[in-house]
Short mmCIF file of C-alpha atoms in Angstrom, two decimals:
data_model
loop_
_atom_site.label_atom_id
_atom_site.label_comp_id
_atom_site.label_asym_id
_atom_site.label_seq_id
_atom_site.Cartn_x
_atom_site.Cartn_y
_atom_site.Cartn_z
CA MET A 1 -75.59 -131.93 98.16
CA SER A 2 -75.93 -128.29 99.21
CA TRP A 3 -76.27 -125.45 96.73
CA GLU A 4 -73.05 -123.92 98.07
CA LEU A 5 -71.07 -127.10 97.35
CA LEU A 6 -72.64 -127.37 93.91
CA LEU A 7 -71.60 -123.82 93.06
CA TRP A 8 -68.06 -124.48 94.26
CA LEU A 9 -67.83 -127.60 92.08
CA LEU A 10 -69.18 -125.67 89.11
CA ALA A 11 -66.64 -122.89 89.61
CA LEU A 12 -63.84 -125.45 89.97
CA SER A 13 -64.93 -127.13 86.74
CA VAL A 14 -64.83 -123.81 84.91
CA VAL A 15 -61.32 -123.10 86.20
CA ILE A 16 -60.08 -126.58 85.24
CA LEU A 17 -61.66 -126.34 81.79
CA SER A 18 -60.09 -122.91 81.26
CA LEU A 19 -56.66 -124.24 82.27
CA VAL A 20 -57.03 -127.20 79.89
CA GLN A 21 -57.95 -124.86 77.04
CA LEU A 22 -55.01 -122.60 77.88
CA LEU A 23 -52.60 -125.56 77.81
CA ARG A 24 -54.07 -126.69 74.49
CA PHE A 25 -53.61 -123.23 73.07
CA LEU A 26 -50.01 -122.95 74.25
CA ARG A 27 -49.21 -126.20 72.44
CA ALA A 28 -51.35 -125.44 69.39
CA ASP A 29 -50.16 -125.21 65.81
CA ALA A 30 -53.59 -124.18 64.50
CA ASP A 31 -56.77 -122.55 65.74
CA LEU A 32 -58.67 -124.60 68.31
CA THR A 33 -61.64 -125.33 66.03
CA LEU A 34 -59.34 -126.98 63.51
CA LEU A 35 -57.55 -128.96 66.21
CA TRP A 36 -60.90 -130.14 67.53
CA ALA A 37 -61.80 -131.29 64.01
CA GLU A 38 -58.48 -133.13 63.82
CA TRP A 39 -59.37 -134.96 67.03
CA GLN A 40 -63.09 -135.58 66.65
CA GLY A 41 -64.02 -134.59 63.10
CA ARG A 42 -64.36 -136.35 59.76
CA ARG A 43 -61.28 -137.90 58.16
CA PRO A 44 -60.04 -136.82 54.72
CA GLU A 45 -59.71 -140.53 53.89
CA TRP A 46 -63.51 -140.80 54.27
CA GLU A 47 -64.67 -137.54 52.75
CA LEU A 48 -62.37 -136.69 49.81
CA THR A 49 -62.13 -139.94 47.88
CA ASP A 50 -63.35 -140.18 44.27
CA MET A 51 -63.32 -136.40 43.85
CA VAL A 52 -61.82 -134.28 41.07
CA VAL A 53 -59.45 -131.78 42.66
CA TRP A 54 -57.86 -128.90 40.74
CA VAL A 55 -54.76 -127.49 42.45
CA THR A 56 -53.09 -124.30 41.27
CA GLY A 57 -49.53 -123.50 42.29
CA ALA A 58 -48.92 -127.26 42.23
CA SER A 59 -45.28 -127.14 41.06
CA SER A 60 -43.70 -126.67 44.51
CA GLY A 61 -44.23 -126.06 48.21
CA ILE A 62 -47.71 -126.42 49.66
CA GLY A 63 -49.23 -127.17 46.25
CA GLU A 64 -46.82 -130.02 45.57
CA GLU A 65 -47.30 -131.54 49.01
CA LEU A 66 -51.07 -131.22 48.69
CA ALA A 67 -50.94 -133.10 45.38
CA LEU A 68 -48.87 -135.86 46.98
CA GLN A 69 -51.20 -136.32 49.94
CA LEU A 70 -54.29 -136.16 47.73
CA SER A 71 -52.80 -138.82 45.44
CA LYS A 72 -53.06 -141.28 48.34
CA LEU A 73 -56.79 -140.61 48.78
CA GLY A 74 -57.96 -141.91 45.42
CA VAL A 75 -58.86 -138.57 43.85
CA SER A 76 -58.47 -137.39 40.26
CA LEU A 77 -55.92 -134.58 40.14
CA VAL A 78 -55.49 -131.52 37.95
CA LEU A 79 -52.08 -129.93 38.47
CA SER A 80 -51.63 -126.34 37.34
CA ALA A 81 -48.78 -123.83 37.40
CA ARG A 82 -46.60 -122.07 34.86
CA ARG A 83 -43.61 -124.44 34.98
CA VAL A 84 -44.55 -127.50 32.93
CA GLN A 85 -41.41 -129.49 33.74
CA GLU A 86 -41.99 -129.07 37.46
CA LEU A 87 -45.61 -130.15 37.07
CA GLU A 88 -44.46 -133.30 35.27
CA ARG A 89 -42.03 -133.97 38.12
CA VAL A 90 -44.84 -133.62 40.67
CA LYS A 91 -47.02 -135.92 38.57
CA ARG A 92 -44.29 -138.60 38.60
CA ARG A 93 -44.01 -138.31 42.39
CA CYS A 94 -47.77 -138.72 42.73
CA LEU A 95 -47.75 -141.83 40.53
CA GLU A 96 -44.82 -143.32 42.46
CA ASN A 97 -46.07 -142.57 45.97
CA GLY A 98 -49.85 -142.59 45.60
CA SER A 99 -52.57 -144.93 44.39
CA LEU A 100 -53.31 -143.10 41.13
CA ARG A 101 -52.81 -144.16 37.52
CA GLU A 102 -51.70 -142.07 34.56
CA LYS A 103 -55.26 -141.30 33.50
CA ASP A 104 -56.09 -139.93 36.96
CA ILE A 105 -53.72 -136.94 36.71
CA LEU A 106 -54.00 -134.08 34.24
CA VAL A 107 -51.09 -131.68 33.90
CA LEU A 108 -52.61 -128.36 32.85
CA PRO A 109 -50.17 -125.43 32.50
CA LEU A 110 -51.78 -122.21 33.68
CA ASP A 111 -50.71 -118.60 34.15
CA LEU A 112 -53.01 -116.97 36.70
CA THR A 113 -52.19 -113.52 35.35
CA ASP A 114 -53.44 -114.53 31.88
CA THR A 115 -57.11 -114.35 32.80
CA SER A 116 -58.18 -114.77 29.17
CA SER A 117 -56.99 -118.40 29.32
CA HIS A 118 -58.96 -119.42 32.40
CA GLU A 119 -62.23 -120.23 30.65
CA ALA A 120 -60.48 -122.57 28.20
CA ALA A 121 -58.57 -124.22 31.07
CA THR A 122 -61.83 -124.84 32.94
CA LYS A 123 -63.38 -126.41 29.84
CA ALA A 124 -60.30 -128.64 29.45
CA VAL A 125 -60.74 -129.99 32.99
CA LEU A 126 -64.45 -130.64 32.44
CA GLN A 127 -63.74 -132.36 29.15
CA GLU A 128 -61.16 -134.61 30.82
CA PHE A 129 -63.02 -135.53 34.02
CA GLY A 130 -66.60 -134.32 33.54
CA LYS A 131 -66.72 -132.37 36.80
CA ILE A 132 -64.76 -130.26 39.28
CA ASP A 133 -65.47 -131.13 42.90
CA ILE A 134 -62.76 -129.03 44.55
CA LEU A 135 -60.83 -126.01 43.34
CA VAL A 136 -57.76 -125.23 45.44
CA ASN A 137 -56.60 -121.67 44.84
CA ASN A 138 -52.98 -122.01 45.90
CA GLY A 139 -51.04 -120.08 43.24
CA GLY A 140 -49.27 -116.87 44.22
CA ARG A 141 -46.02 -115.15 45.16
CA GLY A 142 -44.63 -113.36 48.20
CA GLN A 143 -42.78 -110.06 48.49
CA TYR A 144 -39.84 -108.65 50.46
CA SER A 145 -39.19 -104.96 49.89
CA LEU A 146 -39.78 -101.52 51.39
CA VAL A 147 -42.71 -99.51 50.03
CA LEU A 148 -40.71 -96.43 49.08
CA GLU A 149 -38.13 -98.53 47.21
CA THR A 150 -40.61 -100.74 45.36
CA ASN A 151 -41.63 -100.16 41.76
CA LEU A 152 -45.37 -99.86 41.19
CA ASP A 153 -45.15 -102.78 38.73
CA VAL A 154 -44.40 -105.09 41.67
CA PHE A 155 -47.62 -104.11 43.42
CA ARG A 156 -49.51 -104.53 40.16
CA GLU A 157 -48.06 -108.01 39.64
CA LEU A 158 -49.01 -109.09 43.17
CA ILE A 159 -52.59 -107.93 42.74
CA ASN A 160 -52.88 -109.48 39.27
CA LEU A 161 -51.43 -112.82 40.38
CA ASN A 162 -52.50 -113.31 43.99
CA TYR A 163 -55.89 -111.60 43.82
CA LEU A 164 -57.31 -111.06 40.34
CA GLY A 165 -55.98 -114.36 38.98
CA THR A 166 -57.66 -116.24 41.81
CA VAL A 167 -60.90 -114.29 41.39
CA SER A 168 -60.92 -114.96 37.65
CA LEU A 169 -60.41 -118.71 37.95
CA THR A 170 -63.01 -118.95 40.71
CA LYS A 171 -65.53 -117.13 38.50
CA CYS A 172 -64.86 -119.60 35.69
CA VAL A 173 -65.38 -122.66 37.90
CA LEU A 174 -68.37 -121.41 39.91
CA PRO A 175 -71.05 -121.70 37.17
CA HIS A 176 -70.28 -125.43 36.91
CA MET A 177 -70.59 -125.85 40.68
CA ILE A 178 -73.81 -123.82 40.76
CA GLU A 179 -75.25 -126.04 38.02
CA ARG A 180 -74.41 -129.12 40.09
CA LYS A 181 -75.32 -127.32 43.36
CA GLN A 182 -72.20 -128.65 44.99
CA GLY A 183 -68.46 -128.10 45.19
CA LYS A 184 -65.68 -126.78 47.38
CA ILE A 185 -63.63 -123.64 46.84
CA VAL A 186 -60.46 -123.81 48.93
CA THR A 187 -58.26 -120.73 49.01
CA VAL A 188 -54.77 -120.74 50.50
CA ASN A 189 -54.50 -117.25 51.93
CA SER A 190 -51.93 -116.32 54.60
CA ILE A 191 -51.75 -115.13 58.20
CA LEU A 192 -50.74 -111.90 56.46
CA GLY A 193 -54.30 -111.78 55.14
CA ILE A 194 -55.26 -111.12 58.77
CA ALA A 195 -52.19 -109.29 60.05
CA SER A 196 -49.76 -106.96 58.29
CA VAL A 197 -45.99 -106.71 58.57
CA ALA A 198 -43.20 -104.51 57.25
CA LEU A 199 -41.54 -105.51 53.94
CA SER A 200 -44.65 -107.30 52.61
CA SER A 201 -47.08 -104.45 51.96
CA GLY A 202 -48.12 -105.56 48.46
CA TYR A 203 -48.42 -109.20 49.50
CA CYS A 204 -50.51 -108.24 52.55
CA ALA A 205 -52.77 -106.10 50.36
CA SER A 206 -53.40 -108.95 47.91
CA LYS A 207 -54.19 -111.39 50.72
CA HIS A 208 -56.48 -108.97 52.56
CA ALA A 209 -58.31 -108.50 49.27
CA LEU A 210 -58.85 -112.25 48.97
CA ARG A 211 -60.29 -112.40 52.47
CA GLY A 212 -62.80 -109.68 51.67
CA PHE A 213 -63.75 -111.18 48.32
CA PHE A 214 -64.43 -114.71 49.56
CA SER A 215 -66.29 -113.51 52.66
CA ALA A 216 -68.62 -111.52 50.39
CA LEU A 217 -68.93 -114.39 47.90
CA GLN A 218 -70.06 -116.78 50.64
CA CYS A 219 -72.84 -114.35 51.50
CA GLU A 220 -73.96 -114.16 47.87
CA LEU A 221 -74.15 -117.96 47.54
CA ILE A 222 -76.14 -118.52 50.72
CA ASN A 223 -78.87 -120.25 48.66
CA TYR A 224 -76.37 -122.91 47.55
CA PRO A 225 -75.48 -124.75 50.78
CA GLY A 226 -73.80 -127.52 48.79
CA ILE A 227 -71.11 -125.09 47.64
CA THR A 228 -68.71 -124.60 50.53
CA PHE A 229 -65.74 -122.32 51.03
CA CYS A 230 -62.61 -123.02 53.02
CA ASN A 231 -60.21 -120.13 53.54
CA ILE A 232 -56.85 -121.24 54.89
CA TYR A 233 -54.40 -118.89 56.58
CA PRO A 234 -50.97 -120.52 57.01
CA GLY A 235 -48.15 -118.86 58.93
CA PRO A 236 -44.46 -119.57 58.24
CA VAL A 237 -44.25 -122.89 56.36
CA GLN A 238 -41.33 -124.61 54.65
CA SER A 239 -41.88 -123.78 50.99
CA ASP A 240 -40.45 -121.83 48.06
CA ILE A 241 -42.47 -118.68 48.78
CA VAL A 242 -39.40 -116.82 50.08
CA LYS A 243 -37.16 -118.08 47.28
CA ASN A 244 -39.69 -117.01 44.63
CA ALA A 245 -40.70 -113.76 46.32
CA LEU A 246 -40.73 -110.47 44.46
CA THR A 247 -38.41 -107.66 45.54
CA GLU A 248 -38.32 -103.94 44.71
CA GLU A 249 -38.01 -104.70 40.98
CA LEU A 250 -39.84 -107.38 38.97
CA THR A 251 -36.58 -108.65 37.48
CA LYS A 252 -34.53 -108.63 40.70
CA PRO A 253 -34.45 -112.08 42.36
CA MET A 254 -34.73 -112.69 46.07
CA LYS A 255 -31.52 -113.46 47.94
CA ASP A 256 -30.91 -117.22 47.76
CA GLY A 257 -30.04 -119.63 50.55
CA ILE A 258 -32.39 -118.36 53.28
CA ASP A 259 -32.95 -121.11 55.84
CA GLN A 260 -36.52 -122.45 56.03
CA SER A 261 -35.96 -125.41 58.38
CA TYR A 262 -37.29 -123.65 61.48
CA LYS A 263 -40.74 -123.19 59.96
CA MET A 264 -43.69 -125.59 60.13
CA SER A 265 -43.22 -128.66 57.95
CA THR A 266 -45.15 -128.60 54.69
CA SER A 267 -46.57 -132.06 55.38
CA ARG A 268 -48.11 -130.95 58.71
CA CYS A 269 -49.60 -127.84 57.13
CA VAL A 270 -51.16 -129.82 54.29
CA ARG A 271 -52.56 -132.49 56.63
CA LEU A 272 -54.37 -129.78 58.56
CA MET A 273 -55.60 -128.33 55.26
CA LEU A 274 -57.10 -131.68 54.29
CA ILE A 275 -58.84 -131.94 57.66
CA SER A 276 -60.25 -128.45 57.10
CA MET A 277 -61.55 -129.48 53.69
CA ALA A 278 -63.06 -132.72 55.00
CA ASN A 279 -64.92 -130.87 57.76
CA ASP A 280 -66.03 -127.87 55.65
CA LEU A 281 -64.39 -125.38 58.00
CA LYS A 282 -64.94 -121.85 56.75
CA GLU A 283 -61.74 -120.21 58.02
CA VAL A 284 -58.69 -121.85 59.59
CA TRP A 285 -55.39 -120.54 60.92
CA ILE A 286 -52.39 -122.85 60.64
CA SER A 287 -49.27 -121.68 62.43
CA GLU A 288 -47.10 -122.23 65.45
CA HIS A 289 -46.59 -119.62 68.16
CA PRO A 290 -45.87 -116.74 68.40
CA VAL A 291 -47.40 -116.14 64.95
CA LEU A 292 -50.63 -117.93 65.90
CA LEU A 293 -50.94 -115.78 69.02
CA GLY A 294 -50.31 -112.73 66.85
CA ALA A 295 -53.23 -113.68 64.60
CA TYR A 296 -55.56 -113.78 67.60
CA ILE A 297 -54.30 -110.38 68.76
CA TRP A 298 -54.82 -108.91 65.27
CA GLN A 299 -58.34 -110.36 65.17
CA TYR A 300 -59.51 -109.21 68.60
CA MET A 301 -57.17 -106.35 69.62
CA PRO A 302 -56.10 -104.65 66.37
CA THR A 303 -54.81 -101.46 67.98
CA TRP A 304 -52.47 -103.38 70.26
CA ALA A 305 -51.50 -105.65 67.37
CA LEU A 306 -50.51 -102.71 65.18
CA TRP A 307 -48.40 -101.22 67.98
CA LEU A 308 -46.67 -104.55 68.65
CA THR A 309 -46.08 -105.32 64.97
CA SER A 310 -44.62 -101.85 64.41
CA LYS A 311 -42.16 -102.41 67.24
CA LEU A 312 -41.12 -105.80 65.90
CA GLY A 313 -41.02 -104.38 62.37
CA LYS A 314 -38.01 -102.22 63.24
CA LYS A 315 -35.88 -105.30 63.80
CA ARG A 316 -37.32 -107.00 60.73
CA ILE A 317 -36.39 -104.00 58.53
CA GLN A 318 -32.90 -103.80 60.06
CA ASN A 319 -32.27 -107.49 59.37
CA PHE A 320 -33.39 -106.95 55.78
CA LYS A 321 -31.07 -103.95 55.31
CA ASP A 322 -28.18 -105.92 56.81
CA GLY A 323 -28.68 -108.69 54.24
CA LEU A 324 -30.03 -111.13 56.85
CA ASP A 325 -33.20 -113.17 56.94
CA PRO A 326 -35.97 -110.65 57.75
CA ASP A 327 -37.51 -113.29 60.02
CA LEU A 328 -34.25 -113.90 61.90
CA SER A 329 -35.81 -112.90 65.24
CA TYR A 330 -38.56 -115.50 64.78
CA LYS A 331 -35.95 -118.09 63.79
CA LEU A 332 -33.89 -117.41 66.92
CA TRP A 333 -37.02 -117.61 69.09
CA LYS A 334 -38.03 -120.93 67.51
CA THR A 335 -34.52 -122.36 67.82
CA LYS A 336 -34.33 -121.41 71.49
CA LYS A 337 -37.83 -122.79 72.17
CA ASP A 338 -37.09 -126.12 70.46
#
């Protein structure tokens, strides 16, 4: 075989491989590293059994679905949120649909903004189960309002709940993990912790803060390789985050009845989360296009991303002012695509 033919074959292989990767990306609903782990990586059913998992924000949405899927893996569960009745409902669902018994699930009411209670809550978990293998920081709220119309108390609440509450609970759990030299800290962030969009300035700020905090924390714990961090950035997912979102006033509820059916299913999002946890992936993006593509643009071409997001933000703001779903344009695109 001549060198010229060999070079042609090599070039052809590169082109074919690039086309395959492009096709994979166009069909992707997560970053390619995560999808590779889904295909070739470790299974949650192998890696997460017999662990004690503490899930905050477990009363609905991603937290509830995560509890349900974990209940089928033979873990011990700690379910935390503010709404006790909803936590009890989730516990019943886990007992009915999973392989757990009553003693395997602890319902532990928790207000992330009440940081003075976090140390006692951590001690309660350790007293019940003796260890904490995985902490899933999932609690938080969204926001839909314009900056100039939003009371400062709303921004304060978002920072206290989404950022400081998560930081506080993590700090309470970490000494136990450091003593054992092992553990997983899983934080459910958002694509808006990478990008930024109109109407969610306070939410974006709280999620960007989480990204910075956990990136720095990983560097500080470099001498504890058994303690791993998994930062998860979901895009639009079917959950109660829109329904429970803050508006321009703390006491003003979000408009009810906004359709969520066009977004990624909660079960698919949580399955990918479990794969991320099983494979100790440091940062994963879970979203369908065009939001996933937008995350890549924000990561690698931020100037272009800001220009594009500003253009799209005009329509988003107009929809909001007209009393429509701010994400109506995305919904129409998804409906047409499907």
